[in-house]
mmCIF file of C-alpha atoms in Angstrom:
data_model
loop_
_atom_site.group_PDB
_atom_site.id
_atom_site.type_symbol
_atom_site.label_atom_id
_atom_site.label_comp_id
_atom_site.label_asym_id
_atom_site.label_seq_id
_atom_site.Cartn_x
_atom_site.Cartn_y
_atom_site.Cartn_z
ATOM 1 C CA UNK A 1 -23.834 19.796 9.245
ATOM 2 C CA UNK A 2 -21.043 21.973 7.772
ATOM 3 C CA UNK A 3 -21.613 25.461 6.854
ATOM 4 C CA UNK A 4 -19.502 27.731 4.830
ATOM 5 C CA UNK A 5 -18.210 29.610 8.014
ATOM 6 C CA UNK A 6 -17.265 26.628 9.872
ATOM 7 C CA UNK A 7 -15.513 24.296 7.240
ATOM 8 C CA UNK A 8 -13.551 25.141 4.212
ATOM 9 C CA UNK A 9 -15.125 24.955 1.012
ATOM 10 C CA UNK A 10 -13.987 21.299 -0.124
ATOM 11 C CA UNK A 11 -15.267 20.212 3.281
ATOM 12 C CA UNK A 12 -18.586 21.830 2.692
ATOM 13 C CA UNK A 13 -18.684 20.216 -0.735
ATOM 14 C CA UNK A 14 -18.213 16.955 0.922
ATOM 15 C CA UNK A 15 -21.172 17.501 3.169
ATOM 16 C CA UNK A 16 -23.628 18.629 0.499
ATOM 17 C CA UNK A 17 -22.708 15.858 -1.793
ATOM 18 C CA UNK A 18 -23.382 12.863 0.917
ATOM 19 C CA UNK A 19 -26.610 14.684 2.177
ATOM 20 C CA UNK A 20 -27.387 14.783 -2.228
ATOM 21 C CA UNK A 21 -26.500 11.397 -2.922
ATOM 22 C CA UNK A 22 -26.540 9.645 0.167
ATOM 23 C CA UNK A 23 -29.131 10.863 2.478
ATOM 24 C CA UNK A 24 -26.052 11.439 5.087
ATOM 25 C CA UNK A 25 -26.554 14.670 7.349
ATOM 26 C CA UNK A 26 -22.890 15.321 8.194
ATOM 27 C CA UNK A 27 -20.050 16.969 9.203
ATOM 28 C CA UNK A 28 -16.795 16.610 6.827
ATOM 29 C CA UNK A 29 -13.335 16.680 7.554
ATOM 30 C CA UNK A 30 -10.633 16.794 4.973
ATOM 31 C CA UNK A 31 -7.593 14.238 5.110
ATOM 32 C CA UNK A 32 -4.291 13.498 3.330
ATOM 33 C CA UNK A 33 -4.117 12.376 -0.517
ATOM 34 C CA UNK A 34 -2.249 11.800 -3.003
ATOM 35 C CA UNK A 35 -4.535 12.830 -6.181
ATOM 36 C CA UNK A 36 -8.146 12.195 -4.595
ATOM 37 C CA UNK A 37 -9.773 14.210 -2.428
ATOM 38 C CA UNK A 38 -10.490 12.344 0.898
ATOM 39 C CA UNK A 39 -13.229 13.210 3.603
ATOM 40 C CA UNK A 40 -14.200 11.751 6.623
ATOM 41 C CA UNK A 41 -17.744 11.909 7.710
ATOM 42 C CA UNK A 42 -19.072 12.409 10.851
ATOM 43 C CA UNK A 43 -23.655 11.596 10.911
ATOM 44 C CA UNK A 44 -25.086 13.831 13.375
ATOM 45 C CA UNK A 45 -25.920 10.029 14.781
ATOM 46 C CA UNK A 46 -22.126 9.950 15.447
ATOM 47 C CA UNK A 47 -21.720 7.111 12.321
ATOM 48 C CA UNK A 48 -18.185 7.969 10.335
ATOM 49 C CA UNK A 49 -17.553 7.215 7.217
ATOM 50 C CA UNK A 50 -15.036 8.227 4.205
ATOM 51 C CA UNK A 51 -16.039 10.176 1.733
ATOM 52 C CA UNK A 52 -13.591 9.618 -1.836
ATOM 53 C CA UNK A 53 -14.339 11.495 -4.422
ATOM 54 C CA UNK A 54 -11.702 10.848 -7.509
ATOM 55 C CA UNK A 55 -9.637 13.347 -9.334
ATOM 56 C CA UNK A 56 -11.123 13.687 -13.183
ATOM 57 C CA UNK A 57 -8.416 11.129 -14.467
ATOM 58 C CA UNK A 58 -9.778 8.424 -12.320
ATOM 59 C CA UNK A 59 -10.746 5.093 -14.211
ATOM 60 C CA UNK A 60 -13.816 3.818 -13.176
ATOM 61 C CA UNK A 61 -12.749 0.646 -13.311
ATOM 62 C CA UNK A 62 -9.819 0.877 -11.199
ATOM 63 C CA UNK A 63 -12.587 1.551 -8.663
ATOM 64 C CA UNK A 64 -14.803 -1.197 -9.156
ATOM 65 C CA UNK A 65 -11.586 -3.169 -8.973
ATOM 66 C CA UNK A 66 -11.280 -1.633 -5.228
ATOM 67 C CA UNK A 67 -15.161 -2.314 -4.731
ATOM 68 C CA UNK A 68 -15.005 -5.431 -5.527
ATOM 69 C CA UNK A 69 -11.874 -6.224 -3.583
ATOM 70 C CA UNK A 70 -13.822 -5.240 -0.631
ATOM 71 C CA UNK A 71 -16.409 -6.590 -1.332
ATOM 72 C CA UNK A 72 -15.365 -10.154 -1.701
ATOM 73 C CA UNK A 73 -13.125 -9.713 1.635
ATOM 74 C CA UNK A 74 -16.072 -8.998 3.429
ATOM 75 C CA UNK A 75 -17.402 -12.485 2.779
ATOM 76 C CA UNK A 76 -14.024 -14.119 4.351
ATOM 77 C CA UNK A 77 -14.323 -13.576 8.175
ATOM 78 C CA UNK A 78 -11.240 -11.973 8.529
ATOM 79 C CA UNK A 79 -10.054 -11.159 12.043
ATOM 80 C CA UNK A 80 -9.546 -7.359 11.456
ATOM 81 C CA UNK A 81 -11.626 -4.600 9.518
ATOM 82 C CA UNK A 82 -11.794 -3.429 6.545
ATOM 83 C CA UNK A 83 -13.581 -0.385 4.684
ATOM 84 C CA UNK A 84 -17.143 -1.565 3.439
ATOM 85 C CA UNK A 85 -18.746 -0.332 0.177
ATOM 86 C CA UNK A 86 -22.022 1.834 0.472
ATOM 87 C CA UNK A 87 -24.125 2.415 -1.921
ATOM 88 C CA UNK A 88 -26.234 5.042 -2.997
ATOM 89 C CA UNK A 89 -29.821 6.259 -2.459
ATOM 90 C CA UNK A 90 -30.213 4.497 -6.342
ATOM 91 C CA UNK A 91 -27.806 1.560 -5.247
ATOM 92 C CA UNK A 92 -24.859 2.030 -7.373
ATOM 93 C CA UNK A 93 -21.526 1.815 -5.560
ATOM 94 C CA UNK A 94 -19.702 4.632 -7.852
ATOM 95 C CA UNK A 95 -22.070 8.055 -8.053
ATOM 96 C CA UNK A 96 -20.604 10.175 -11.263
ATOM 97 C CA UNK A 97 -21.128 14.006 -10.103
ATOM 98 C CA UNK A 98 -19.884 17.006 -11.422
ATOM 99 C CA UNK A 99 -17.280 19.448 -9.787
ATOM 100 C CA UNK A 100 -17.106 23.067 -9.830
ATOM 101 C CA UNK A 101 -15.209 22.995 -12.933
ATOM 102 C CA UNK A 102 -18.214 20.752 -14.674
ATOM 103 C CA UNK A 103 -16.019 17.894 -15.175
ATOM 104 C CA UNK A 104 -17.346 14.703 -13.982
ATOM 105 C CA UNK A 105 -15.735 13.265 -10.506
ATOM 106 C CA UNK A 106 -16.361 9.735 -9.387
ATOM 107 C CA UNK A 107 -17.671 9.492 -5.798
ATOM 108 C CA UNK A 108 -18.122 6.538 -3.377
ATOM 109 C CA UNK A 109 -18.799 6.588 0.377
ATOM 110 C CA UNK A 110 -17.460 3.357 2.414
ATOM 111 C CA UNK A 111 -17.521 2.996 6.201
ATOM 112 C CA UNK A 112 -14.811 4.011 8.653
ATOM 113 C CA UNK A 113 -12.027 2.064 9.935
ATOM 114 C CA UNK A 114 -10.619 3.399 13.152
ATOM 115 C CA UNK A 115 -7.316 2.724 14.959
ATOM 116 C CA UNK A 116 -3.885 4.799 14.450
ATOM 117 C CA UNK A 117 -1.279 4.082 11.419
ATOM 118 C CA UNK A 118 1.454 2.150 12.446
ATOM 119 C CA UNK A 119 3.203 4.574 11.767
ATOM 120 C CA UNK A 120 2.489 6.925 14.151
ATOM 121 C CA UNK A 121 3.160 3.532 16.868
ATOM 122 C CA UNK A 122 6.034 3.427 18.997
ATOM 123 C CA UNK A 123 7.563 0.882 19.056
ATOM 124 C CA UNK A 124 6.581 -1.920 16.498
ATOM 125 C CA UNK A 125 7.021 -4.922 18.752
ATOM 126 C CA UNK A 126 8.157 -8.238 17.780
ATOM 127 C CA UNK A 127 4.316 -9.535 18.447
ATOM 128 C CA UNK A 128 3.133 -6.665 16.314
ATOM 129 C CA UNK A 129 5.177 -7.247 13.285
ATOM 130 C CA UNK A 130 4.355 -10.830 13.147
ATOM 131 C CA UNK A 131 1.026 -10.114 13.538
ATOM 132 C CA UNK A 132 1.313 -7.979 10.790
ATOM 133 C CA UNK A 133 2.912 -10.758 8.882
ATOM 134 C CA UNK A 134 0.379 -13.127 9.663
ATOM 135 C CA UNK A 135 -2.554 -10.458 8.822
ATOM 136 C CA UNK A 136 -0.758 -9.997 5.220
ATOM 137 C CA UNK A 137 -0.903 -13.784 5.042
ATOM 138 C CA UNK A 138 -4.698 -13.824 5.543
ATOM 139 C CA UNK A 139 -5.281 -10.845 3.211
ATOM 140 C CA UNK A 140 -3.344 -12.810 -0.007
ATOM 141 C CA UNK A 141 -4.713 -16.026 1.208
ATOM 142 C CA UNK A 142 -8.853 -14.386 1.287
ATOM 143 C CA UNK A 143 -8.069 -12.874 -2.576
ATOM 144 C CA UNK A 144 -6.632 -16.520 -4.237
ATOM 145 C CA UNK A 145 -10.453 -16.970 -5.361
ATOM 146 C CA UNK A 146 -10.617 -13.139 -6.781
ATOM 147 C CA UNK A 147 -10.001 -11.814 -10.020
ATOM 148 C CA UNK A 148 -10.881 -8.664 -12.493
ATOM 149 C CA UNK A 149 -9.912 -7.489 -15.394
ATOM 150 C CA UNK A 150 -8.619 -3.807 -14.248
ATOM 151 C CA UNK A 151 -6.166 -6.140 -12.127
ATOM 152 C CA UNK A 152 -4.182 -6.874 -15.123
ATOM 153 C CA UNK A 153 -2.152 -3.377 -15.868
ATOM 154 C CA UNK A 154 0.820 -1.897 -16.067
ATOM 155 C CA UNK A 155 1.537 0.043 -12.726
ATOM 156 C CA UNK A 156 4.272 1.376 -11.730
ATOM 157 C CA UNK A 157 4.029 0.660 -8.248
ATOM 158 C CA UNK A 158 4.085 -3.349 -9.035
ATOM 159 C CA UNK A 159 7.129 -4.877 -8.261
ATOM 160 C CA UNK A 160 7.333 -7.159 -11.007
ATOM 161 C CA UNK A 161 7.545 -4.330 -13.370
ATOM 162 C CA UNK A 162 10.729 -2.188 -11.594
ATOM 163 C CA UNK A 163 12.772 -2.088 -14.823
ATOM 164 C CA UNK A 164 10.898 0.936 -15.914
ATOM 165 C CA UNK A 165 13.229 2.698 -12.931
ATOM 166 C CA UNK A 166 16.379 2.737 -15.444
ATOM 167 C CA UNK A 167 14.702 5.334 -17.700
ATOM 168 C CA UNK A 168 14.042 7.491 -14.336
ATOM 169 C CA UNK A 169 17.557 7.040 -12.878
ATOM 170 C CA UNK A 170 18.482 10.668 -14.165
ATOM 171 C CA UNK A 171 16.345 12.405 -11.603
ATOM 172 C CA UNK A 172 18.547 10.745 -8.853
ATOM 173 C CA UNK A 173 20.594 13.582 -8.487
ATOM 174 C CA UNK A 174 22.842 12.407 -5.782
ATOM 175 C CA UNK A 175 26.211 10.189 -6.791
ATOM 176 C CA UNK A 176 25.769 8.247 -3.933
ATOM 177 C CA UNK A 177 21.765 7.674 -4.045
ATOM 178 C CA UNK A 178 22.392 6.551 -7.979
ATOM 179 C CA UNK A 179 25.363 4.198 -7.531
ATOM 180 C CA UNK A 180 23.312 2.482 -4.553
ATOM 181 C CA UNK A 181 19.654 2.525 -7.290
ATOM 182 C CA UNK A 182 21.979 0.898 -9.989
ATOM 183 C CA UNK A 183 23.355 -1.729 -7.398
ATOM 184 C CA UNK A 184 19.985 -2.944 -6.518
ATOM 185 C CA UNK A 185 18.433 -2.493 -10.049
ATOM 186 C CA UNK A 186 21.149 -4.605 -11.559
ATOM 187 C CA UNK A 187 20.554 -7.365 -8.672
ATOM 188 C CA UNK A 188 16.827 -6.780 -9.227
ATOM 189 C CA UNK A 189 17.204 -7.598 -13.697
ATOM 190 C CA UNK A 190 20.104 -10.789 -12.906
ATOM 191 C CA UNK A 191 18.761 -12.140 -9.677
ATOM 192 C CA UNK A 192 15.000 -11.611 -9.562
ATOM 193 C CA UNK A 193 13.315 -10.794 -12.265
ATOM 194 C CA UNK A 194 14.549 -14.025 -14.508
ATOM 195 C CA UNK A 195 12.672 -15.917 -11.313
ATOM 196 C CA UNK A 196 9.568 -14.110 -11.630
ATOM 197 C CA UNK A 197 7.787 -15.915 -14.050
ATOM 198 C CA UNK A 198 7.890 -19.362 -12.064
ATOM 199 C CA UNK A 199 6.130 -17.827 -8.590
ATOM 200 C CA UNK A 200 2.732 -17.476 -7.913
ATOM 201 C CA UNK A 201 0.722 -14.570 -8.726
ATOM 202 C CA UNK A 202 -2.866 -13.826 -7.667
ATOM 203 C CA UNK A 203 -4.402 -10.143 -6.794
ATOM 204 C CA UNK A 204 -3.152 -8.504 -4.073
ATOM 205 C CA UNK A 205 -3.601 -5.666 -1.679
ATOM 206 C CA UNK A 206 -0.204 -4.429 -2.880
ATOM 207 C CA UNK A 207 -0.166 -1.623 -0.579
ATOM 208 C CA UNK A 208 0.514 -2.537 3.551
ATOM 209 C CA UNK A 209 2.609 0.401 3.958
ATOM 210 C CA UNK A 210 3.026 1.990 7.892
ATOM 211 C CA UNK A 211 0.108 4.641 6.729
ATOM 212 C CA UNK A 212 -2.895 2.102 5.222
ATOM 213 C CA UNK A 213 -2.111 -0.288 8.053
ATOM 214 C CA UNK A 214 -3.764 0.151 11.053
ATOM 215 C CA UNK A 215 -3.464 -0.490 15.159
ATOM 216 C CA UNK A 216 -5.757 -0.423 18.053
ATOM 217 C CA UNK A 217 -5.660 1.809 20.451
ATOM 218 C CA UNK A 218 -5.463 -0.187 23.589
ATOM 219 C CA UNK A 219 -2.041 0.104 24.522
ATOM 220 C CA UNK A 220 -0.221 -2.007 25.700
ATOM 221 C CA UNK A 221 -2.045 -4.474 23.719
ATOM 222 C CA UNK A 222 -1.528 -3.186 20.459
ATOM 223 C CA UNK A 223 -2.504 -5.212 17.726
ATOM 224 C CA UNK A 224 -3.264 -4.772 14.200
ATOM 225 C CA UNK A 225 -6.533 -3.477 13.555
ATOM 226 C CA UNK A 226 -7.322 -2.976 9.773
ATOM 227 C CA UNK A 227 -6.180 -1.951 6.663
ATOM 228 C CA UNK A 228 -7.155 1.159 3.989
ATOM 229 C CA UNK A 229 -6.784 2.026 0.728
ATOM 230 C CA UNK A 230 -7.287 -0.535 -1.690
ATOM 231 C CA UNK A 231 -6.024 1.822 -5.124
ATOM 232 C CA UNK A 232 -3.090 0.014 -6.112
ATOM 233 C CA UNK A 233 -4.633 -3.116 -6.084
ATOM 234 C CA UNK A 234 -3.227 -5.549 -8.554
ATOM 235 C CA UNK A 235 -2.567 -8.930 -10.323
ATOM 236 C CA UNK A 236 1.387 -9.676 -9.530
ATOM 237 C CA UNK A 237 3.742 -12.042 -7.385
ATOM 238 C CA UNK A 238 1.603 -12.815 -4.688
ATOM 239 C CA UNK A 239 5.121 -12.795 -2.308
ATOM 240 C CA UNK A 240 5.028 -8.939 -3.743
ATOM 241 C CA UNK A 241 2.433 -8.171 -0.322
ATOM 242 C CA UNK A 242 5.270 -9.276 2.106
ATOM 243 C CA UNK A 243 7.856 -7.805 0.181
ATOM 244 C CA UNK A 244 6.580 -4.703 0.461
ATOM 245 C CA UNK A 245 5.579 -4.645 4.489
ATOM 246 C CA UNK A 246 8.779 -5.906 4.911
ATOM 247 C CA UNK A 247 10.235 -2.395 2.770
ATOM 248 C CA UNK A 248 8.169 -0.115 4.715
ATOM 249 C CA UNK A 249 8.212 -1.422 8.524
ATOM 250 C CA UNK A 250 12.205 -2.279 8.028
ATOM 251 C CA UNK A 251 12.514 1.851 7.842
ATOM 252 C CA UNK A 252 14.083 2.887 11.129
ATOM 253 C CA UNK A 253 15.187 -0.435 12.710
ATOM 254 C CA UNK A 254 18.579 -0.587 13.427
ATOM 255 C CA UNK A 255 18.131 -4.315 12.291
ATOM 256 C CA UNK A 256 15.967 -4.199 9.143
ATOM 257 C CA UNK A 257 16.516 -8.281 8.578
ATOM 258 C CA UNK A 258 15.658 -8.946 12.108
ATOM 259 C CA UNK A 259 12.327 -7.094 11.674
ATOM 260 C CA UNK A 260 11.618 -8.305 8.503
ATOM 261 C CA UNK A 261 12.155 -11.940 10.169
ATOM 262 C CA UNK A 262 8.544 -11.330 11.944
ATOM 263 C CA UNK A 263 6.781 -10.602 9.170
ATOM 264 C CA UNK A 264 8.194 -13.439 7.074
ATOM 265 C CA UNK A 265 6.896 -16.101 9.925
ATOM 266 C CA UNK A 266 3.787 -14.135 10.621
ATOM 267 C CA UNK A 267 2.938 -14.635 7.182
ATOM 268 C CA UNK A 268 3.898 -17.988 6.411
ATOM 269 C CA UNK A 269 2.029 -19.057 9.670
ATOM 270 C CA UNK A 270 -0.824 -17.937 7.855
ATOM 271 C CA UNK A 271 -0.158 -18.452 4.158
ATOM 272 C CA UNK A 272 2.801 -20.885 3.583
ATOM 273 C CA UNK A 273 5.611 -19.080 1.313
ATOM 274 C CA UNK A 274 7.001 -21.345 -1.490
ATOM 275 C CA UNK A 275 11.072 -22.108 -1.030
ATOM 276 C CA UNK A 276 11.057 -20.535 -4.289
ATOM 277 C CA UNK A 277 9.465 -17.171 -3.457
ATOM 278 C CA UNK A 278 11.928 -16.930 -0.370
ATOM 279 C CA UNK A 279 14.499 -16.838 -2.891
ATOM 280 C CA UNK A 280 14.021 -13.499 -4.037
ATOM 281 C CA UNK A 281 12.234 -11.939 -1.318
ATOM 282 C CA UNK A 282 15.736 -9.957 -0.153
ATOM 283 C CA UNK A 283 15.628 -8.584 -3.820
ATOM 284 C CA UNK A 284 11.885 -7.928 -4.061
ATOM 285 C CA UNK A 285 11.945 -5.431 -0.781
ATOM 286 C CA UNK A 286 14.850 -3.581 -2.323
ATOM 287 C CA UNK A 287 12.785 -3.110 -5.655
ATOM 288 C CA UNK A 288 10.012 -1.961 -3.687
ATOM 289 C CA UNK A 289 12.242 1.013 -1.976
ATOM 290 C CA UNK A 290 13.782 1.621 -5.058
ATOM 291 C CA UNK A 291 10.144 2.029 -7.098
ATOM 292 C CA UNK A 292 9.626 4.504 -3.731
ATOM 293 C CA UNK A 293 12.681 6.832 -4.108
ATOM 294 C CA UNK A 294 12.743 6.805 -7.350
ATOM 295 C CA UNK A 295 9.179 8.182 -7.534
ATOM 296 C CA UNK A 296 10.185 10.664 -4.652
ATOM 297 C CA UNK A 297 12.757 11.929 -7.104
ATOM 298 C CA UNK A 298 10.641 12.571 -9.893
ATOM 299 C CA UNK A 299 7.842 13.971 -8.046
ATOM 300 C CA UNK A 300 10.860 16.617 -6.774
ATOM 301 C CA UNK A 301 11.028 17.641 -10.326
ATOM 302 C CA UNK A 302 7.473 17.798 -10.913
ATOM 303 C CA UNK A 303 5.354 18.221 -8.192
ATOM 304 C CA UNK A 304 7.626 20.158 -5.811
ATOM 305 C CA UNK A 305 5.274 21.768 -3.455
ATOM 306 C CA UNK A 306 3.559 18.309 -2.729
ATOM 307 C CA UNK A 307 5.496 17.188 0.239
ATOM 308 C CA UNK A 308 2.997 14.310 0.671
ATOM 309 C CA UNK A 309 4.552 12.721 -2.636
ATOM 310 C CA UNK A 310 7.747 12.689 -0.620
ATOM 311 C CA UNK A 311 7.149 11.146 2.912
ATOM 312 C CA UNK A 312 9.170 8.073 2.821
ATOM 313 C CA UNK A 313 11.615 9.287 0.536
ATOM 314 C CA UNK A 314 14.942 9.386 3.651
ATOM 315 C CA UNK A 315 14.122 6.499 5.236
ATOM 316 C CA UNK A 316 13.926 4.217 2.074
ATOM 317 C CA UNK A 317 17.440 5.745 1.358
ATOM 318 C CA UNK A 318 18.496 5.144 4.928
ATOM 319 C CA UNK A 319 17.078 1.620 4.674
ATOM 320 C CA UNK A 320 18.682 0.472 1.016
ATOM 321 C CA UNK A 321 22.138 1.108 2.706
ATOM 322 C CA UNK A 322 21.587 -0.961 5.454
ATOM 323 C CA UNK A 323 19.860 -3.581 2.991
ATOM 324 C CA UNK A 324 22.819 -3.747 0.939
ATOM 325 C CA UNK A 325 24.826 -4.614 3.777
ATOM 326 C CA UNK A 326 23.210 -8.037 4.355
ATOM 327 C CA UNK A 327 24.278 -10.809 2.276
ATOM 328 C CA UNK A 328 21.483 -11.796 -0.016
ATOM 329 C CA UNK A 329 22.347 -15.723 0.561
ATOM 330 C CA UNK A 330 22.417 -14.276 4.645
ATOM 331 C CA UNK A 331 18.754 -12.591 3.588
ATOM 332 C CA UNK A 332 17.890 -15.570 1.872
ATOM 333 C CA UNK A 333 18.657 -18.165 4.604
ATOM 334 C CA UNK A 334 17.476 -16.351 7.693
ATOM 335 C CA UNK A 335 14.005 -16.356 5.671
ATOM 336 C CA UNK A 336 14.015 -19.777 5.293
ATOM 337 C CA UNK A 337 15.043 -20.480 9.238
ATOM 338 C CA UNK A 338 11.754 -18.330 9.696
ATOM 339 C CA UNK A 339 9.830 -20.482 8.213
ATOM 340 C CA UNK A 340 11.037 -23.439 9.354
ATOM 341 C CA UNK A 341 12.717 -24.956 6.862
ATOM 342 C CA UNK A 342 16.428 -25.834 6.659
ATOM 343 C CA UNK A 343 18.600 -23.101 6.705
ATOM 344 C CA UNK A 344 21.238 -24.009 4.113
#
């Protein structure tokens, strides 16, 4: 178990509260977050699991959103893993627990998901990417029977509600950077968002980005292992999940349509995509990088030393310029070649 010598003092804090609340003897190791604080667990039986504990903001039924999202997918056989709820030594799935300030912190504990981010996977074959696809597919397909009330919100990270962006323009500093936002918002309010209304819309994952999605480790056979994070979980455009693993694999392919071509038949393999979604798909995956550096910007402002905040914030750039350079009618009819139906 973690001592004071051997582990920082949030690490400690991690170990006392799952021996407290959980019966868990183990060691904790801090990891990467945006405003929770994140542990994984290590039983002195060798079990891992991850620790969350929530910052004091946190609404408790945003998590029992993400409980229940896991929950239910646990009951769908799907063919990779996914982060199981534990409950306490009482049996609640959400443990309220005070910090060292005395305000109260939500806690949960949920098993351990191993593999690397695809992120940190070199390269993303063409069998990876559709598997991704395809995986995405499953995931929106497994959640058409699921619903909750925290799932209707406003959040700025759903795609359907990107118009809130022209009130942050001003913290795109760069000329360049703002012209290219304004293109794509503009394309995004005429184009897209008129459209919206008539797709489907379900709960999704709304979050398959390169660091929640997870591979194996037996390379050369890498495959797609698992996916993390449920926390921006919401009710939107179901054709919002591809839109946005299309946005954040695309980054750093010298052909961003010809990657994004995998995912789209991966996906439809699995759950067919409406003519009318693939439509304004093209427009949907620039919304999504544009929701991304336009948050970057404003967390320059704001939260400066929090370089976390800021981690995809070049490569959407990089990937917006090269978007822009595709035709949407190109975008649009490649998509529907990749899923088999006539091009034009």
């Amino acid at each position: 178990m973690s001592t004071p010598e051997k582990a920082s003092k949030p690490e400690t804090l991690a170990a006392d509260l799952a021996h407290e609340y959980f019966e868990i003897e183990a060691n904790a190791r801090q990891l990467v977050g945006e405003l929770d604080l994140n542990f994984r667990l290590t039983s002195v039986e060798g079990e891992k699991y991850i620790l969350k504990l929530a910052h004091p903001e946190a609404d408790q039924n945003n998590l029992d959103l993400q409980n229940g999202i896991m929950s239910h997918l646990a009951t769908k056989n799907l063919p990779f893993l996914l982060p199981g709820v534990i409950s306490n030594k009482t049996g609640d799935h959400i443990t309220e627990t005070p910090d060292e300030n005395g305000q109260i912190r939500l806690l949960r504990l949920l098993t351990w998901v191993p593999g690397r981010v695809l992120a940190k996977v070199n390269p993303h074959t063409d069998d990876l990417l559709e598997n991704l696809g395809r995986n995405c597919g499953l995931l929106d397909k497994a959640l058409q029977d699921f619903d909750h009330p925290a799932a209707h919100r406003y959040f700025k990270w759903d795609i359907s509600q990107t118009l809130w962006i022209k009130e942050d323009l001003h913290y795109i500093e760069d000329q360049g950077q703002k012209e290219l936002a304004r293109h794509f918002l503009d394309y995004f309010e005429k184009a897209v968002h008129p459209r919206l209304d008539a797709l489907r819309r379900s709960v999704i994952y709304n979050d398959a980005n390169d660091y929640n999605v997870l591979v194996s480790d037996d390379s050369p056979n890498v495959d797609i292992q698992g996916f993390i994070d449920f926390g921006d979980a919401v009710f939107t455009q179901t054709i919002n999940e591809l839109a946005i693993a299309i946005a954040y694999t695309a980054m750093a392919k010298p052909d961003p349509l010809e990657s994004a071509l995998h995912l789209v038949r991966g996906y439809h393999s699995a759950f067919p995509i409406m003519e009318p979604e693939l439509e304004v798909l093209y427009g949907l995956v620039a919304a999504r990088l544009l929701i991304s550096v336009t948050c970057s910007a404003r967390n320059k402002k704001q939260n400066p030393e929090n370089e976390y905040l800021l981690i995809s914030e070049l490569p959407a750039w990089d990937l917006l310029q090269k978007w822009r350079k595709i035709h949407p009618s190109f975008a649009f009819y490649s998509f529907r070649n990749a899923c088999g139906y006539e091009s034009c």
